[in-house]
PDB file of C-alpha atoms in Angstrom:
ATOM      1  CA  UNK A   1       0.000   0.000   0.000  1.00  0.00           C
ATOM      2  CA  UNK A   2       1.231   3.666  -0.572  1.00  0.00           C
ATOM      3  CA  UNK A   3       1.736   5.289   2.670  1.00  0.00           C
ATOM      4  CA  UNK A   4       0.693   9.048   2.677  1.00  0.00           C
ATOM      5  CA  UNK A   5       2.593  11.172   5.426  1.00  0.00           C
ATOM      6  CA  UNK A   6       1.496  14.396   6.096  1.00  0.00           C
ATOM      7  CA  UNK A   7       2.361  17.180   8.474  1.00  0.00           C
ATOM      8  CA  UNK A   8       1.734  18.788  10.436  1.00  0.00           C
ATOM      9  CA  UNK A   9      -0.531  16.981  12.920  1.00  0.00           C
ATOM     10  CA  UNK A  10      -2.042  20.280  13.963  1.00  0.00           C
ATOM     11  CA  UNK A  11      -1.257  23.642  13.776  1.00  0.00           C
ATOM     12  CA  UNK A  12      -2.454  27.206  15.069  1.00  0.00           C
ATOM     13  CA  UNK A  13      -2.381  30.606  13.274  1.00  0.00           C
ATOM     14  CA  UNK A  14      -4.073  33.765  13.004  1.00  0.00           C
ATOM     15  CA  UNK A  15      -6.764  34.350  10.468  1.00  0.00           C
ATOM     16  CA  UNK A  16      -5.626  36.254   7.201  1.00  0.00           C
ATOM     17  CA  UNK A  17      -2.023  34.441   7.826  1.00  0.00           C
ATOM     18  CA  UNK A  18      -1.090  31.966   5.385  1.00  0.00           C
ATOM     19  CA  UNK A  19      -1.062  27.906   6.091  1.00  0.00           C
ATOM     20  CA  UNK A  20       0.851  25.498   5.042  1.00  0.00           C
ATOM     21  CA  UNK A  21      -0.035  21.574   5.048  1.00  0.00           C
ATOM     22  CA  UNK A  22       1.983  19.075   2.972  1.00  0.00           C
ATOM     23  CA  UNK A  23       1.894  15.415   2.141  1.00  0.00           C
ATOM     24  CA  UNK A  24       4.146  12.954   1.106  1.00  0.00           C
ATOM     25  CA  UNK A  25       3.839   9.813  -0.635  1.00  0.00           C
ATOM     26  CA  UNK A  26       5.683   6.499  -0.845  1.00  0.00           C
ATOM     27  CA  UNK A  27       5.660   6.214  -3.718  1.00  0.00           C
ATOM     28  CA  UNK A  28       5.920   8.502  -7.153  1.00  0.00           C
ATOM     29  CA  UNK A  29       2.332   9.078  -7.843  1.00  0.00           C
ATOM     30  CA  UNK A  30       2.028  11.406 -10.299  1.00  0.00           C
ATOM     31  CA  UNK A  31      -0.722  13.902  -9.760  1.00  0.00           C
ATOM     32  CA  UNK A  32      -3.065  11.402  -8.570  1.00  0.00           C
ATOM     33  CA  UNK A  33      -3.768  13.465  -5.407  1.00  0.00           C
ATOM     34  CA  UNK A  34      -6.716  14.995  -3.866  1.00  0.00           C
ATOM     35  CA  UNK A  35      -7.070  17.206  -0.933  1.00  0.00           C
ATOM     36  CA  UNK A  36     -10.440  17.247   1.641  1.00  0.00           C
ATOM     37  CA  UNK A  37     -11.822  19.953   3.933  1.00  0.00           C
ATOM     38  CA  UNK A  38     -13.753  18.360   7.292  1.00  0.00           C
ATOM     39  CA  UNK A  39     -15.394  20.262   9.839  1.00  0.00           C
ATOM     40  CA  UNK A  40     -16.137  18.688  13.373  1.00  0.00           C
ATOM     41  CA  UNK A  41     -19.308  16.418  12.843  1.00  0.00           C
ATOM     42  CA  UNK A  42     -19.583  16.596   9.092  1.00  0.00           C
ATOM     43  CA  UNK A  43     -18.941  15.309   6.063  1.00  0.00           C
ATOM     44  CA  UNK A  44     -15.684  15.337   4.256  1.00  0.00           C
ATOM     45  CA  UNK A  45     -15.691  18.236   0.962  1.00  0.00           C
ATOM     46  CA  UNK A  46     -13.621  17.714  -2.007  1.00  0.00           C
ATOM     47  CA  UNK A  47     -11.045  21.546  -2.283  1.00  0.00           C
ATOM     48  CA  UNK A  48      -8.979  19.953  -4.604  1.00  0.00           C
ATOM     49  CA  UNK A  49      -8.056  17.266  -7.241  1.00  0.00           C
ATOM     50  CA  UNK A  50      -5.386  16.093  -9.408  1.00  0.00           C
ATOM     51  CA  UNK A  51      -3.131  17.560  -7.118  1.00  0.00           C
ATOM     52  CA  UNK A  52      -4.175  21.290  -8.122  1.00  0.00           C
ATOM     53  CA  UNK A  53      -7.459  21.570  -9.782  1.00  0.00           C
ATOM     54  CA  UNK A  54      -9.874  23.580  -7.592  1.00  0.00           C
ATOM     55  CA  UNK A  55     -13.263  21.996  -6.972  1.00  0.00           C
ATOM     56  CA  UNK A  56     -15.894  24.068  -8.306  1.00  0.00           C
ATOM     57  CA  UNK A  57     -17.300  26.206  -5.996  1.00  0.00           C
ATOM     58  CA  UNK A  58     -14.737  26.302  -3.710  1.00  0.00           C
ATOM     59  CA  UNK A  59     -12.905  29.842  -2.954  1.00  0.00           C
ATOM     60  CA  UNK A  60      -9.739  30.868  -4.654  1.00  0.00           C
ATOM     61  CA  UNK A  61      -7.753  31.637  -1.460  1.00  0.00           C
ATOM     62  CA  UNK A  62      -7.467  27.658  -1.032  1.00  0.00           C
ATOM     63  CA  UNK A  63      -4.504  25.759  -3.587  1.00  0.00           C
ATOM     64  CA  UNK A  64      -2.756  22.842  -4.062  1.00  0.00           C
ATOM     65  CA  UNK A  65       0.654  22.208  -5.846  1.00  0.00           C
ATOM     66  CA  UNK A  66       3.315  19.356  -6.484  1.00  0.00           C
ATOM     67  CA  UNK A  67       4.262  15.797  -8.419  1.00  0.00           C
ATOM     68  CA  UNK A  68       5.173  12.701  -7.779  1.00  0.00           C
ATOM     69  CA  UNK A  69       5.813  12.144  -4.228  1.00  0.00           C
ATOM     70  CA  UNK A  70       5.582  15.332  -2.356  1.00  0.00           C
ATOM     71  CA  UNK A  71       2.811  17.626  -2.595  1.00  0.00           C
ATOM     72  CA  UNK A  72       1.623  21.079  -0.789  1.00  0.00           C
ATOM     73  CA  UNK A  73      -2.040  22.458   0.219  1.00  0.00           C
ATOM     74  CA  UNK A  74      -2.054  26.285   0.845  1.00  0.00           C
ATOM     75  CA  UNK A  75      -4.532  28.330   2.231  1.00  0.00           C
ATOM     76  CA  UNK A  76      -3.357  32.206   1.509  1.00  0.00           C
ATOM     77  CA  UNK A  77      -5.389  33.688   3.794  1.00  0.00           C
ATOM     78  CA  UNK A  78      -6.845  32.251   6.926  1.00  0.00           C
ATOM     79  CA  UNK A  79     -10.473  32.349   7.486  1.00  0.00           C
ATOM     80  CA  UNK A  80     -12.537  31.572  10.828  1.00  0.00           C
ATOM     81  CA  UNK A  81     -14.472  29.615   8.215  1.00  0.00           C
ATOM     82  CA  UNK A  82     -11.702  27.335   7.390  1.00  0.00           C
ATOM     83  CA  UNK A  83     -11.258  25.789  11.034  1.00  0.00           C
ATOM     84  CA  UNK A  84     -11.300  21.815   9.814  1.00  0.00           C
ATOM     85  CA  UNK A  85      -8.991  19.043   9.540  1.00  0.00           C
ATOM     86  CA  UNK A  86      -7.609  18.690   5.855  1.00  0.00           C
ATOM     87  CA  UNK A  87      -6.706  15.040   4.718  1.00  0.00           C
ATOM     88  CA  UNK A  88      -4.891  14.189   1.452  1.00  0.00           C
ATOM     89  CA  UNK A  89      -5.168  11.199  -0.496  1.00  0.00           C
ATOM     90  CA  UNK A  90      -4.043   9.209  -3.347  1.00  0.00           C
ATOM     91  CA  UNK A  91      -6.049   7.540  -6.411  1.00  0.00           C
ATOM     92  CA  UNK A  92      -2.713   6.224  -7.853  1.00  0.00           C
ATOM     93  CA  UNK A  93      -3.336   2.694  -6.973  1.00  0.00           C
ATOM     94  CA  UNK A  94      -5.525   0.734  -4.413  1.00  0.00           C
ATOM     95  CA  UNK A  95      -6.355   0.699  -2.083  1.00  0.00           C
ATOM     96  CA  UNK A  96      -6.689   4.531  -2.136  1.00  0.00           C
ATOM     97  CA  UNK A  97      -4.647   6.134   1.103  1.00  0.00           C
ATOM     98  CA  UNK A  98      -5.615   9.194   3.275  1.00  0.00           C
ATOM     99  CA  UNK A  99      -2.972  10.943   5.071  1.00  0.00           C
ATOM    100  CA  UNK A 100      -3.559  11.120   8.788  1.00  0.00           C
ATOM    101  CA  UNK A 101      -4.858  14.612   8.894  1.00  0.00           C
ATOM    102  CA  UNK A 102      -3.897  17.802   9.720  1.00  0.00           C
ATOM    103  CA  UNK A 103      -6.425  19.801  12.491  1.00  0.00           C
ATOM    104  CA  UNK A 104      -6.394  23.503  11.806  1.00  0.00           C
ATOM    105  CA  UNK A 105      -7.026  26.247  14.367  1.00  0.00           C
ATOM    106  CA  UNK A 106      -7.304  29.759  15.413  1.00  0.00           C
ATOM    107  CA  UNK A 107      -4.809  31.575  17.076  1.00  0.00           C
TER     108      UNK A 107
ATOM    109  CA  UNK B   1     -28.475  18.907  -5.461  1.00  0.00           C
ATOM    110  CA  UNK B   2     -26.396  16.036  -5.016  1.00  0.00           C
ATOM    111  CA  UNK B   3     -27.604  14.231  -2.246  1.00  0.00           C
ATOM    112  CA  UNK B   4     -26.194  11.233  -0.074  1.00  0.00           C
ATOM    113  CA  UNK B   5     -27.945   9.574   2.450  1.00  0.00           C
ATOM    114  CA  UNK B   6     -26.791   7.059   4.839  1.00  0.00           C
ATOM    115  CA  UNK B   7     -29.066   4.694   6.878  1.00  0.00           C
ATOM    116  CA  UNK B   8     -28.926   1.470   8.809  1.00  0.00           C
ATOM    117  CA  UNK B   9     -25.986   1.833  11.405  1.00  0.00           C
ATOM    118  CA  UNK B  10     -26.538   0.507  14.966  1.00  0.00           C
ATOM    119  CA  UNK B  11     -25.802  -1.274  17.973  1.00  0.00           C
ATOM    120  CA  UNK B  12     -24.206  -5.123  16.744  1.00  0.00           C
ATOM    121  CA  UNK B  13     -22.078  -7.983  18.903  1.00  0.00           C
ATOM    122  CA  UNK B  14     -18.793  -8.812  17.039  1.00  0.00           C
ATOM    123  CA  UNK B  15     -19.390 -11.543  14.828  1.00  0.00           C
ATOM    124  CA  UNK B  16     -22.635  -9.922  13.477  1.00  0.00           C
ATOM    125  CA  UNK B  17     -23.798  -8.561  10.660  1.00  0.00           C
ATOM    126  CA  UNK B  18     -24.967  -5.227   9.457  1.00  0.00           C
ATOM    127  CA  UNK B  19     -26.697  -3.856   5.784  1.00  0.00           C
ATOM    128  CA  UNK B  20     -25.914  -0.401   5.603  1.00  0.00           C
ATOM    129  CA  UNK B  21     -27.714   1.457   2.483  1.00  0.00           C
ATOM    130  CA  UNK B  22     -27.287   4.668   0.870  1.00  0.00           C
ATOM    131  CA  UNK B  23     -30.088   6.631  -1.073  1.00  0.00           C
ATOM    132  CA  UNK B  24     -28.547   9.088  -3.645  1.00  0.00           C
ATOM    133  CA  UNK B  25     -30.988  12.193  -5.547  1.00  0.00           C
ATOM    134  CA  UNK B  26     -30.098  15.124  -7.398  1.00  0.00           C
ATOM    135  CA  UNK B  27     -27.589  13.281 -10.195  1.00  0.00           C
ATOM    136  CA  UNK B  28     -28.174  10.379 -12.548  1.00  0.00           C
ATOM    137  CA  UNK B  29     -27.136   7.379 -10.280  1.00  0.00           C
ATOM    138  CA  UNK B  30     -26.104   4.853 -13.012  1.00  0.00           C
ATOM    139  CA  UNK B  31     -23.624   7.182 -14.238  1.00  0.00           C
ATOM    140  CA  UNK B  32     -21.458   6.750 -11.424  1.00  0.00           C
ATOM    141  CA  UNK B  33     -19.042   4.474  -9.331  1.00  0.00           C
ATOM    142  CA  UNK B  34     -19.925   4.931  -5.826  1.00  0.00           C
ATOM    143  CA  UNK B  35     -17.029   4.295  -2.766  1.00  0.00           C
ATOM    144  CA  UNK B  36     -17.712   3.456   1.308  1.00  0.00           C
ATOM    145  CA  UNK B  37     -15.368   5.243   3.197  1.00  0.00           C
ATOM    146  CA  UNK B  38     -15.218   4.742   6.801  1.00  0.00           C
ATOM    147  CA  UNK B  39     -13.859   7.150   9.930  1.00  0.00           C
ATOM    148  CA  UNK B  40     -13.220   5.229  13.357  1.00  0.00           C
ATOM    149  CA  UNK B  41     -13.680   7.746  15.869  1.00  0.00           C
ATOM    150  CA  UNK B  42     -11.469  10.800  16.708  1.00  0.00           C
ATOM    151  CA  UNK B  43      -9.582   8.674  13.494  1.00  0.00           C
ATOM    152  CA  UNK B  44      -8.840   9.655   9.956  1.00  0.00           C
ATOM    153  CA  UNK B  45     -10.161   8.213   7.020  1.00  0.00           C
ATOM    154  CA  UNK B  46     -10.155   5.055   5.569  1.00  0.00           C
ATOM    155  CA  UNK B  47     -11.310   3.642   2.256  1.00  0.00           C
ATOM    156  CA  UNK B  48     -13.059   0.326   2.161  1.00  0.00           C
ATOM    157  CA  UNK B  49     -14.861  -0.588  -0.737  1.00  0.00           C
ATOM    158  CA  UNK B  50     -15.585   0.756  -4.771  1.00  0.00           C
ATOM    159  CA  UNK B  51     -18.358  -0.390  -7.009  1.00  0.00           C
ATOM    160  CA  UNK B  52     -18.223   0.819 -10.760  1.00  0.00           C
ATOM    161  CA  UNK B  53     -21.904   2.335 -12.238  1.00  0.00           C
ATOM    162  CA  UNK B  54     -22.879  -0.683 -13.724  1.00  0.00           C
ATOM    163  CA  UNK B  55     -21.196  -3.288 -10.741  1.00  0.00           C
ATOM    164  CA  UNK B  56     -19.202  -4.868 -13.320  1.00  0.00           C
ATOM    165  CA  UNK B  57     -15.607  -3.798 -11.148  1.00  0.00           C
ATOM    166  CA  UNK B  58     -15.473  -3.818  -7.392  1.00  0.00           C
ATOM    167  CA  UNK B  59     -12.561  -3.535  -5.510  1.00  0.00           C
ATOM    168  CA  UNK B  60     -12.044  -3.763  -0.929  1.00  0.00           C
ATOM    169  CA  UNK B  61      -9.699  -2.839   0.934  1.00  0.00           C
ATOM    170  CA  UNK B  62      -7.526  -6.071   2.903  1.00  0.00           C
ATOM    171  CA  UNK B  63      -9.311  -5.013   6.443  1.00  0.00           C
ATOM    172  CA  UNK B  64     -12.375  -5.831   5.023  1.00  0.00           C
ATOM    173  CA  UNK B  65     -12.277  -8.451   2.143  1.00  0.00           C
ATOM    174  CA  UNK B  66     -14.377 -11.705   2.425  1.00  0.00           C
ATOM    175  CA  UNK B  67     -16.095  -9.978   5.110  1.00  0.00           C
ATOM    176  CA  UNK B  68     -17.890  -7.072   3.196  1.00  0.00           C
ATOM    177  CA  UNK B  69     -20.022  -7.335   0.030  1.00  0.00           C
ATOM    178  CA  UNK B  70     -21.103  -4.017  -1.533  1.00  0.00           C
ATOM    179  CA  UNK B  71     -23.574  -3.277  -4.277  1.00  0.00           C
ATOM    180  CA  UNK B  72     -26.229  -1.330  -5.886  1.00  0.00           C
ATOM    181  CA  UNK B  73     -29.931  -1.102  -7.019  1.00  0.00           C
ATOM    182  CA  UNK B  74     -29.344   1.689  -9.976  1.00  0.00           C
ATOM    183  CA  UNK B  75     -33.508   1.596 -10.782  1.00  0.00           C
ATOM    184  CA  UNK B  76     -33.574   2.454  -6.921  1.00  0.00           C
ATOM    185  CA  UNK B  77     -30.607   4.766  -7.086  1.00  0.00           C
ATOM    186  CA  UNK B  78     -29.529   2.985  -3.848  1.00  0.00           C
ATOM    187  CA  UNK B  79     -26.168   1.517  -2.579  1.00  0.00           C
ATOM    188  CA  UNK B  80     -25.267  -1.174  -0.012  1.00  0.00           C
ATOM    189  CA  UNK B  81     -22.801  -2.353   1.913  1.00  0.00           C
ATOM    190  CA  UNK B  82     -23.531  -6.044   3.778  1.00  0.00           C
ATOM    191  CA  UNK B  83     -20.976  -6.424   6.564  1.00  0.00           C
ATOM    192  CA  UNK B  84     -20.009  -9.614   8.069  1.00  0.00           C
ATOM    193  CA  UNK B  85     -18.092 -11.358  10.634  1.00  0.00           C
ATOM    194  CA  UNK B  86     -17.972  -7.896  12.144  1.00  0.00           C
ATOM    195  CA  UNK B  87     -15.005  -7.127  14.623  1.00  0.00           C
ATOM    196  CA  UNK B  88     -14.313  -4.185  16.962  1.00  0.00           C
ATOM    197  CA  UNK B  89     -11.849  -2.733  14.839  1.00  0.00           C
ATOM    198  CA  UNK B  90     -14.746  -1.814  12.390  1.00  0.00           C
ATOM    199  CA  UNK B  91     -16.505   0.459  15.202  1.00  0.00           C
ATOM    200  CA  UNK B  92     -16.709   3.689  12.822  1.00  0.00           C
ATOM    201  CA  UNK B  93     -19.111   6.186  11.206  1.00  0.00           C
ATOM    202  CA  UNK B  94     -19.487   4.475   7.491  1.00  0.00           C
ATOM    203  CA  UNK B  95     -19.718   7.555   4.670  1.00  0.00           C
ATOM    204  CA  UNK B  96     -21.376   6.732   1.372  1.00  0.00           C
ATOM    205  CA  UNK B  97     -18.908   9.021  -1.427  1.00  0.00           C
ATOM    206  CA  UNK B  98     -19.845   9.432  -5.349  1.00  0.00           C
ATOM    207  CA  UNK B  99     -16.712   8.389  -7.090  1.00  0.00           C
ATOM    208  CA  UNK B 100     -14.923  11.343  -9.592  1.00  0.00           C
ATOM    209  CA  UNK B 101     -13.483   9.039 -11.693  1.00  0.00           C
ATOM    210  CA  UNK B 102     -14.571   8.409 -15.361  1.00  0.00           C
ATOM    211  CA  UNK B 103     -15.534   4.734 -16.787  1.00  0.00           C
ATOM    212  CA  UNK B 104     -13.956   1.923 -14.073  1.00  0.00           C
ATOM    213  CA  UNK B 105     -11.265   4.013 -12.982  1.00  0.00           C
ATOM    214  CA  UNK B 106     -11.462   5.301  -9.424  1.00  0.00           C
ATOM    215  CA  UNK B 107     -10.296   8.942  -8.679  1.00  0.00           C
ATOM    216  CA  UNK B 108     -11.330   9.754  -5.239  1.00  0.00           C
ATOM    217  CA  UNK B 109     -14.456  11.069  -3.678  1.00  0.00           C
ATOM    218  CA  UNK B 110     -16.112  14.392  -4.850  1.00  0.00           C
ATOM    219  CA  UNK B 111     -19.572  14.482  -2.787  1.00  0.00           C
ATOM    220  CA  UNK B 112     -20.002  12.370   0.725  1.00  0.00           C
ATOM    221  CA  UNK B 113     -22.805  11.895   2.773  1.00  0.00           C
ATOM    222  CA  UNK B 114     -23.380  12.817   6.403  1.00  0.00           C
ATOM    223  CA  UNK B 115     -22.584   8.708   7.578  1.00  0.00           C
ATOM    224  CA  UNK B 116     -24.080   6.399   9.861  1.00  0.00           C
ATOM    225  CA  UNK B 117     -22.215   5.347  13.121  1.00  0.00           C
ATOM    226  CA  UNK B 118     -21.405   1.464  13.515  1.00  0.00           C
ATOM    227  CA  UNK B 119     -21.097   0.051  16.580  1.00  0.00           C
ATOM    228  CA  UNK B 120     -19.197  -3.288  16.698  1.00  0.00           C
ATOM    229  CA  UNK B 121     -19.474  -3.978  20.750  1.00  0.00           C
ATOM    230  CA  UNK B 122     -20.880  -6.986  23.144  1.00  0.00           C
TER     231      UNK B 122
END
């Protein structure tokens, strides 16, 4: 199985300050990548696909970059809105892997 | 609106079995491969089991092979997942997840539903 790393666990910042998640794979898997937004009680939402295609619908101030095995999710601005964990996963090959998560919070 | 609706989750003693089902509206249904993804709780995510549009491909995760059975009704626009032989380690809220991908090729989740909560316990 392809082991997704990603990191950090958790972090804290300020809103309008800009966050930083990454993910790393096991394995090269091209751009086979997607990122997820879930708040507390809820259902995961798709923010991203193929590694940096926004979701439609989903604002601008949330991006994803990177190829092969190591991969970045960026939200520019921080919004009180955006207070989730954020998972990445791969569709390279099954089964299809979910990082462990990354819990975001307000300063 | 796409729509994603889990039912059936409960109370069970290991060893039991469960039939979770999943009602989907607001897309065409036999368009789509359809995923169960499962979260243990305060866990991350897991993927368990993938059923092409027309349940010609299915695929399962290891943890849950020969155990699970998933499948569809596309003239009831319904999914299922029949769960056997269940164990503690599959205590976990079960989601229901329209597959992105095109044809028989899975690509990930794009629209979820809420979940139901499983309860694997004596």
């Amino acid at each position: 199985d392809i082991q997704m790393t990603q990191s950090p666990s958790s972090l804290s910042a300020s809103v309008r300050d800009r966050v930083t998640i990454t993910c790393q794979a096991s394995q090269d898997i091209g751009n086979y990548l997607n990122w997820y937004q879930q708040k507390p009680g809820k259902a995961p939402k798709l923010l991203i696909y193929d590694a940096s295609s926004l979701e439609t619908g989903v604002p601008s101030r949330f991006s994803g970059s990177g190829a092969g095995t190591d991969f970045t999710f960026t939200i520019s601005s921080l919004q009180p809105e955006d207070i989730a964990t954020y998972y990445c996963q791969q569709y390279d090959n099954l089964p299809h892997t979910f990082g462990g998560g990354t819990k975001v919070e307000i300063k | 609106e796409v729509q994603l609706v889990e039912s059936g989750g409960g109370l069970v003693q290991p060893g039991g079995s469960l039939r979770l089902s999943c009602a989907a509206s607001g897309f065409t249904f036999s368009s789509y491969s359809m995923n169960w993804v499962r979260q243990a709780p305060g866990k991350g995510l897991e993927w368990t089991s993938y059923i092409s549009s027309s349940s010609n491909t299915i695929y399962y995760a290891d943890s849950v092979k020969g155990r699970f059975t998933v499948s569809r009704d596309n003239a009831k626009n319904s999914l299922f997942l029949q769960m056997d032989s269940l164990r503690d380690e599959d205590t976990a809220v079960y989601f229901c997840a329209r597959d992105r991908g095109v044809g028989a090729l899975p690509a990930g989740a794009d629209y979820w539903g809420r979940g139901t909560l499983v309860t694997v316990s004596s």
